[in-house]
Tab-separated table of C-alpha atoms and ligand atoms in Angstrom:
chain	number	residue	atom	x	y	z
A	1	UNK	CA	0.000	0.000	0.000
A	2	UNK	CA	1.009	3.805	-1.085
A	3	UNK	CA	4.492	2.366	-1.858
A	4	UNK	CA	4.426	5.121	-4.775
A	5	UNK	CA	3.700	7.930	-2.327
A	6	UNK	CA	6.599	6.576	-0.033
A	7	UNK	CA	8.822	5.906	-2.315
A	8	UNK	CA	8.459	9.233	-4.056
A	9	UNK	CA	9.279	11.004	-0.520
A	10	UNK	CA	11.856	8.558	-0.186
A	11	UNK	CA	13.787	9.696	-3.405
A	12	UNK	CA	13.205	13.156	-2.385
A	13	UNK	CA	14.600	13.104	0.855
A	14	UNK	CA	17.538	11.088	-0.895
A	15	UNK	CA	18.136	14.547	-3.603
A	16	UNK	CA	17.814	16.808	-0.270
A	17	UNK	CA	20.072	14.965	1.695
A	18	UNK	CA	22.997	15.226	-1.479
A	19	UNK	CA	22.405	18.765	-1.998
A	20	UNK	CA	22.543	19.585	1.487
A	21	UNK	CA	25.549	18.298	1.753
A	22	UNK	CA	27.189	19.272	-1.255
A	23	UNK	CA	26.174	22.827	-0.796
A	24	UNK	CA	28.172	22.842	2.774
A	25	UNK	CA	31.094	21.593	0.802
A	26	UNK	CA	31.123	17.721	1.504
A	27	UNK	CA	32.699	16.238	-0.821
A	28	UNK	CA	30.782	12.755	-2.029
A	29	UNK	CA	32.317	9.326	-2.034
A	30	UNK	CA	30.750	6.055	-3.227
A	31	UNK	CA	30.510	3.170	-1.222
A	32	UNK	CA	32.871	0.117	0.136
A	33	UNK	CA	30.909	-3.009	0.463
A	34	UNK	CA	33.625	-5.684	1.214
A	35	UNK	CA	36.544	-5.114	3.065
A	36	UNK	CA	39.053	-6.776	5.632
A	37	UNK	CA	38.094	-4.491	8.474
A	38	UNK	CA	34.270	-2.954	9.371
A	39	UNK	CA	32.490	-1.374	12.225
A	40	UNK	CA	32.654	-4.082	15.392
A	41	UNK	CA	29.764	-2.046	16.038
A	42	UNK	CA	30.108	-2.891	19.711
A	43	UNK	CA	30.367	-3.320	22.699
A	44	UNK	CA	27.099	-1.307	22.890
A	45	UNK	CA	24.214	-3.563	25.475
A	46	UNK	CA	21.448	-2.291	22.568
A	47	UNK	CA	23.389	-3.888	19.704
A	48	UNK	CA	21.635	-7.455	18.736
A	49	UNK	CA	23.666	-8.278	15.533
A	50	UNK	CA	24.290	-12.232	15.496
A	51	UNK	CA	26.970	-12.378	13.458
A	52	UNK	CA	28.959	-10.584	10.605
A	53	UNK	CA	28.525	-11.476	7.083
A	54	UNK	CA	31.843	-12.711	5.143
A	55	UNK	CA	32.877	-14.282	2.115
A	56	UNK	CA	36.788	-15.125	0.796
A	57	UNK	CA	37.731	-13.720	-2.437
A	58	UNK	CA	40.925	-14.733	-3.910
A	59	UNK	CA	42.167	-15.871	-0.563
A	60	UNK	CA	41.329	-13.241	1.510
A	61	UNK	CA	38.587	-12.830	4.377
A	62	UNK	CA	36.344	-9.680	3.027
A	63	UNK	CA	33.514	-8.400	5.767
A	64	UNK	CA	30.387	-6.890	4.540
A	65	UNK	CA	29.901	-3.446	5.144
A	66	UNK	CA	28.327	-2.740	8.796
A	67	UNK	CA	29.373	0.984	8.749
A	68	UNK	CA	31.615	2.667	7.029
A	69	UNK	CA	33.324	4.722	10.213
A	70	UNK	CA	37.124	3.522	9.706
A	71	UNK	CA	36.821	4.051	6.130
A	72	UNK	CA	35.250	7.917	6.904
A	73	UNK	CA	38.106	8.216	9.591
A	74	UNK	CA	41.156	6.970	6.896
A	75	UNK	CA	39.142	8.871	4.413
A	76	UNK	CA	40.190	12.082	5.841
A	77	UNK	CA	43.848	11.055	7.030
A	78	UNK	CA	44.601	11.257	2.594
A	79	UNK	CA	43.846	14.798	3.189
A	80	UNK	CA	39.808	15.161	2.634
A	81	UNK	CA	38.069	17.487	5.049
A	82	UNK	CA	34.293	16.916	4.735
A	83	UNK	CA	32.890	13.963	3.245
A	84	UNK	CA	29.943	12.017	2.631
A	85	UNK	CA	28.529	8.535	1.452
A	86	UNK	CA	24.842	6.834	0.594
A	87	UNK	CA	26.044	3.632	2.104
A	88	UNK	CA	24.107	-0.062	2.154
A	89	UNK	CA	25.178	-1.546	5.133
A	90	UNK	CA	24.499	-5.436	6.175
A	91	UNK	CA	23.674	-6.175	9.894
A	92	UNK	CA	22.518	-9.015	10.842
A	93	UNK	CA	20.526	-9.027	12.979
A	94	UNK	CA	18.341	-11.592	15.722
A	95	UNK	CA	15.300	-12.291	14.153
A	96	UNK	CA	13.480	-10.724	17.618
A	97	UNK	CA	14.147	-7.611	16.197
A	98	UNK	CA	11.248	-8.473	13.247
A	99	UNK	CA	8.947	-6.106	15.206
A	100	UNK	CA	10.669	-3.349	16.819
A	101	UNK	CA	9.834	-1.532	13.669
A	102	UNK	CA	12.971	-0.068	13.161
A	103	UNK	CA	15.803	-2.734	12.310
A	104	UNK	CA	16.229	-4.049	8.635
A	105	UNK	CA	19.204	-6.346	8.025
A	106	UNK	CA	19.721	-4.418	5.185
A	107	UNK	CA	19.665	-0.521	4.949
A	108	UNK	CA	21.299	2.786	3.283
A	109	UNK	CA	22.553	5.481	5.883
A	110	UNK	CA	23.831	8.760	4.947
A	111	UNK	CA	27.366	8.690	6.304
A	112	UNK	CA	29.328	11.418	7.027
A	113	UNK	CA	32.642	13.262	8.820
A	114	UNK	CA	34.081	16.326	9.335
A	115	UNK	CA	37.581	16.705	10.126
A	116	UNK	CA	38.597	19.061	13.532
A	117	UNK	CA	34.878	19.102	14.318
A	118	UNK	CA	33.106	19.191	17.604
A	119	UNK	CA	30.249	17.491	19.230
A	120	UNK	CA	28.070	20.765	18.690
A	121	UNK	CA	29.313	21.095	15.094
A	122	UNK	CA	27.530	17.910	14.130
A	123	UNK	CA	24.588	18.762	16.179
A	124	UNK	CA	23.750	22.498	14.403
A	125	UNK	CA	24.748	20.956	11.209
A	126	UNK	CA	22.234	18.554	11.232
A	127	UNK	CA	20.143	21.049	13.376
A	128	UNK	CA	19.481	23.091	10.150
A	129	UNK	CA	19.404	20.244	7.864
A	130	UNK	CA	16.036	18.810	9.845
A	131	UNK	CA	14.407	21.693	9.547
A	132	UNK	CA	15.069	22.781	6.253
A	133	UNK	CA	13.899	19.220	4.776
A	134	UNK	CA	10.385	18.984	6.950
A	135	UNK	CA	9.752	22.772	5.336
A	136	UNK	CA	10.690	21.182	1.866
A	137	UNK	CA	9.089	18.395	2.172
A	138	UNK	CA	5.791	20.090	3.247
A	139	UNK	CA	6.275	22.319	0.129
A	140	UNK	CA	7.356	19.585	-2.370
A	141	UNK	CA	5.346	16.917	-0.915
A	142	UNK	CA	1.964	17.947	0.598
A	143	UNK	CA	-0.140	15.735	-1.784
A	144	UNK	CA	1.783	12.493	-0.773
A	145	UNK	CA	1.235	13.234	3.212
A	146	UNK	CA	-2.085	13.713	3.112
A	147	UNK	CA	-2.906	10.714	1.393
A	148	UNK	CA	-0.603	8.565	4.090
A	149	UNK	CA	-2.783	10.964	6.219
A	150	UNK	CA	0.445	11.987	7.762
A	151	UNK	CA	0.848	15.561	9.786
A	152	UNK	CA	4.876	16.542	10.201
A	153	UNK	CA	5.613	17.705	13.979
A	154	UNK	CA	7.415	21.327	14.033
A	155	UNK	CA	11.244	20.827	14.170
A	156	UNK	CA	11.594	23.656	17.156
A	157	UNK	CA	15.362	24.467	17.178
A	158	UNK	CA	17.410	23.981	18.753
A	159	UNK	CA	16.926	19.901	19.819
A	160	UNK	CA	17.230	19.537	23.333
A	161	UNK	CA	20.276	17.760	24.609
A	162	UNK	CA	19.844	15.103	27.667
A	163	UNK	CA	22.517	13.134	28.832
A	164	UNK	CA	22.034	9.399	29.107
A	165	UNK	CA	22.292	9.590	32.984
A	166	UNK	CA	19.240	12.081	32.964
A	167	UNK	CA	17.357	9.360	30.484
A	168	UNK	CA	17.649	6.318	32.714
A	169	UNK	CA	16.933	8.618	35.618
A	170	UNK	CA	13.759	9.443	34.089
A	171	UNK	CA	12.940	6.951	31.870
A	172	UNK	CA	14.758	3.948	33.056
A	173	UNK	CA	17.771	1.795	31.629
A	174	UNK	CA	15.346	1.272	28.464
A	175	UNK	CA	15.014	4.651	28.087
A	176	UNK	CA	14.795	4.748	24.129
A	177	UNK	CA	11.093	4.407	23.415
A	178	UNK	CA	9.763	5.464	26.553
A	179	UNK	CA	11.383	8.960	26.213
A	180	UNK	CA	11.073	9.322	22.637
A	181	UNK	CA	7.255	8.912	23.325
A	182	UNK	CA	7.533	11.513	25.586
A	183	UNK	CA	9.378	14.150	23.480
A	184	UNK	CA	7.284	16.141	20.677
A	185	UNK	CA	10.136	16.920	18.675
A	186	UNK	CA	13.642	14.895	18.146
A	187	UNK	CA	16.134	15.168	20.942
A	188	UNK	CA	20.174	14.207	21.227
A	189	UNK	CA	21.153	11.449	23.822
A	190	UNK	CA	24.832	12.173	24.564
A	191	UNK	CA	27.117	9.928	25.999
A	192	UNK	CA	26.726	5.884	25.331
A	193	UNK	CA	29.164	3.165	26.154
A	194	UNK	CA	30.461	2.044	22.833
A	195	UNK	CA	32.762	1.257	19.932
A	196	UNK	CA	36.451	2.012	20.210
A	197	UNK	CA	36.478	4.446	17.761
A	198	UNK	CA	34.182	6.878	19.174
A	199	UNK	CA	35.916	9.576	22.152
A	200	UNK	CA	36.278	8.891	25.740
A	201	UNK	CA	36.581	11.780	28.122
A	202	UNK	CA	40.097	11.402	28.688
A	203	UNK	CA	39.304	13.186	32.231
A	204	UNK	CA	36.279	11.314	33.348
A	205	UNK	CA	36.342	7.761	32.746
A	206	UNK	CA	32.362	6.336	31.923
A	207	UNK	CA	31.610	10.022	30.148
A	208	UNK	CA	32.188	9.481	26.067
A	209	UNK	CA	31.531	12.558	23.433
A	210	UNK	CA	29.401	10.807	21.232
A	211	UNK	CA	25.505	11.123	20.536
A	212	UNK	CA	22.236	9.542	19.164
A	213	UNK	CA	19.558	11.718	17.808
A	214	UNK	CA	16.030	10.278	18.771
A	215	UNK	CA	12.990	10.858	16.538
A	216	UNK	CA	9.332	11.504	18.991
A	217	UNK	CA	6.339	10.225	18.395
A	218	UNK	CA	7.985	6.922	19.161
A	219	UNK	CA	9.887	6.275	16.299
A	220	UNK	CA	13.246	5.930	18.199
A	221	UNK	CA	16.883	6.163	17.083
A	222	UNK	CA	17.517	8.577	13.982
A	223	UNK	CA	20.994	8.924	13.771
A	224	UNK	CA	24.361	7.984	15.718
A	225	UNK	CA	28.111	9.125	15.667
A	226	UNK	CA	30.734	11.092	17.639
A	227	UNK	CA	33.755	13.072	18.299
A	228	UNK	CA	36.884	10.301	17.480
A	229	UNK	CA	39.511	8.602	19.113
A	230	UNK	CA	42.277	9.011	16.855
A	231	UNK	CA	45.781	9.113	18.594
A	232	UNK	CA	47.759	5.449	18.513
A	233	UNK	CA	47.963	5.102	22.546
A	234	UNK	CA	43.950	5.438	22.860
A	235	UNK	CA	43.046	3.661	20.151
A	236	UNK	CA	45.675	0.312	21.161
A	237	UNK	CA	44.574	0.257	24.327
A	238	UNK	CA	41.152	0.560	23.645
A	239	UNK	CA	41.211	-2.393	20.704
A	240	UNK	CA	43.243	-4.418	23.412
A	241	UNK	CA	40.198	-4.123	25.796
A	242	UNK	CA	37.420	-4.571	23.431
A	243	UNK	CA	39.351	-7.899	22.481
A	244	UNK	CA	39.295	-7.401	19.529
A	245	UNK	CA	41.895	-9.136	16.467
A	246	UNK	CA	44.319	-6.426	16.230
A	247	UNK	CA	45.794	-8.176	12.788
A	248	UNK	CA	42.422	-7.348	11.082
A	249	UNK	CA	43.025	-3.549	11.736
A	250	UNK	CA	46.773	-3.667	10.938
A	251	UNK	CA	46.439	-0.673	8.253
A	252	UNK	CA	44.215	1.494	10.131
A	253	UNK	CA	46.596	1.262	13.564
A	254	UNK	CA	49.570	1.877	11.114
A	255	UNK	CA	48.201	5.116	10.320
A	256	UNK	CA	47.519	6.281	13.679
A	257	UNK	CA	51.020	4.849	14.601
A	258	UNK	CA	52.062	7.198	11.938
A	259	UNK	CA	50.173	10.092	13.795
A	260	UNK	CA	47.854	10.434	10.281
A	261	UNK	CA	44.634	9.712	11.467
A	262	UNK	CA	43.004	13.571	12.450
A	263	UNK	CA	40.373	14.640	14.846
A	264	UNK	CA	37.377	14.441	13.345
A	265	UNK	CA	33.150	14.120	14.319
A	266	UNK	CA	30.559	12.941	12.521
A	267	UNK	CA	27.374	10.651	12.341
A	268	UNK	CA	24.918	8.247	10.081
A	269	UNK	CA	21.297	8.068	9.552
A	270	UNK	CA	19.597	5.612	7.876
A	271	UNK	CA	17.470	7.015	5.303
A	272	UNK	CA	14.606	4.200	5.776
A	273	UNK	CA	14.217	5.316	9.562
A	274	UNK	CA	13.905	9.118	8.157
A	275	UNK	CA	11.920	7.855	5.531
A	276	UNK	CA	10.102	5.843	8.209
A	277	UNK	CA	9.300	8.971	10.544
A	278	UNK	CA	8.113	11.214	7.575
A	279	UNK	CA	5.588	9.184	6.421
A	280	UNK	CA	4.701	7.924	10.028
A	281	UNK	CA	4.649	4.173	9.508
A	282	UNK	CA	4.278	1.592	11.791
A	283	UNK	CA	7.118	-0.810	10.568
A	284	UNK	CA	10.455	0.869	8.939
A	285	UNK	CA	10.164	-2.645	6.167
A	286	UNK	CA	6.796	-0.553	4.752
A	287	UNK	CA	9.813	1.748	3.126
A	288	UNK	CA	11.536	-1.294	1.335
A	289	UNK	CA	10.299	-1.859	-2.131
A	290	UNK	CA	12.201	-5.303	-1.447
A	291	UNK	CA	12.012	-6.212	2.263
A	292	UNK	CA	15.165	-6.643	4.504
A	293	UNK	CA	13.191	-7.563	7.890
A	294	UNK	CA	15.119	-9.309	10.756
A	295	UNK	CA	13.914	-12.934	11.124
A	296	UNK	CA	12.178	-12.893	7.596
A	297	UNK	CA	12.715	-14.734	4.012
A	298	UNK	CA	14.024	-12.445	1.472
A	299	UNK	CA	12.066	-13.307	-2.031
A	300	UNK	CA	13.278	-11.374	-4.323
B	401	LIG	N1	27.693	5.953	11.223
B	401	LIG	C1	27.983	5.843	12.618
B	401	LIG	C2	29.025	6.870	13.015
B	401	LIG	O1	29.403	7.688	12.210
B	401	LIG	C3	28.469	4.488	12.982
B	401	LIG	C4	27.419	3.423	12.852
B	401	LIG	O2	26.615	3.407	11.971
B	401	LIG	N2	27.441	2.480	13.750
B	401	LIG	O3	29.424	6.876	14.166
């Protein structure tokens, strides 16, 4: 049902997003699918990927693309400042995630880091780019809301920002849906437990500079990233502790050995999830033209 009418605001969020972008002087890449080394994309309690896709190509072990976050961080140690990517990523996830209505094993997110950026950088830049798409949208795509009968909530700048100690506190240690019930327009949760590659507070251990931005209205997580880890020490000891195979990132240690990876911030959202909260369905799969649900058979 209305597939054309989502699909239609799904290609136009999709020329907004590149424009946007391009216009603040991103530069575009295209995609890596396979590669030795990928997003871990833990430890993070929320994460419920079962296991990582693979295959062997001429001899060697190539991952499937999870995220493309070491790629955007070596991406801008060869001297890029601001870039960008459209990029499928695989995640496999436990089949219990069929109904949370937001995980597909197989989605696009729009990618994308800024070297010597802050935190607050990433949050006005994307600030701005909210509200300026919900006004186009309403312009370009009125006819197509009203028939999904669908009425866009105000993007009121600027977002409020709650730490994730003030979201258990109020919301308890699920805090996701609960609070983004609550809120009437989308909201930053700062500081989560997770991947190596995203920055500790080197004074305060527990605290990290990284963010999610959650949707209201119950729709849940939008977007992730952070400021980086990027200096050799950090990163080793970090890698060590998350156990994980240090051979597999042998080229991206070398170049923070070599003192070229840079400080840099940035985030992904998943365009089905934003396509998923402007048209204000139920199930995030109602945006696939060919379904990637968690726990279901693919047929075609
Ligand atoms: N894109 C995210 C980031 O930039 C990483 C992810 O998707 N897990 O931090």
């Amino acid at each position: 049902m209305h597939e054309k009418e989502i699909l239609g605001i799904e290609s136009e969020i999709l020329r907004f997003g590149v424009d946007y972008f391009q216009d603040k002087g991103f530069t575009q890449l295209l995609p890596v699918m396979l590669s030795p080394i990928t997003d871990p994309l833990g430890p993070d309690p929320n994460s419920s990927v079962i296991k990582t896709g693979e295959i062997e190509y001429c001899g060697q072990k190539l991952q499937l693309m999870q995220s493309m976050i070491l790629h955007k961080q070596i991406a801008i140690s060869k001297g890029l400042d601001k870039i960008f990517i459209l990029s499928p990523n695989i995640r496999l996830e436990h089949p219990k995630r069929m109904k949370s209505g937001k995980h597909l094993f197989e989605f696009t997110q729009l990618d994308f880091e800024i070297k010597d950026a802050k935190m607050t950088d990433v949050f006005e830049l994307m600030e701005e780019y909210y509200s300026k798409l919900f006004i186009h949208l309403k312009k370009t795509k009125s006819k197509e809301l009203k028939i999904l009968k669908r009425v866009l909530p105000e993007m009121k700048l600027p977002f409020p920002k709650l730490h994730t100690r003030e979201l258990i506190e109020k919301f308890g240690e699920y805090w996701e849906l609960k609070a983004s019930k609550y809120y009437k327009i989308p909201f930053w949760a700062i500081s989560h437990k997770r991947e190596f590659y995203d920055k500790s507070d080197p004074k305060k251990s527990g605290e990290y500079f990284n963010y999610d931005l959650v949707y209201p209205e119950g729709f849940g997580e939008a977007l992730s990233g952070g400021e980086r880890d990027h200096e050799y020490k950090i990163l080793m000891k970090k890698i060590k502790d998350h156990k994980l195979d240090q051979k597999k990132y042998e080229y991206y240690i070398k170049l923070a050995k070599a003192g070229k990876l840079k400080p840099t911030a940035g985030a992904g959202f998943g365009i089905e999830r934003l396509t998923r909260f402007v048209c204000g369905l139920k199930h995030v799969g109602e945006v696939q033209l060919f379904k990637r649900i968690p726990g279901k058979r693919v047929e075609v």
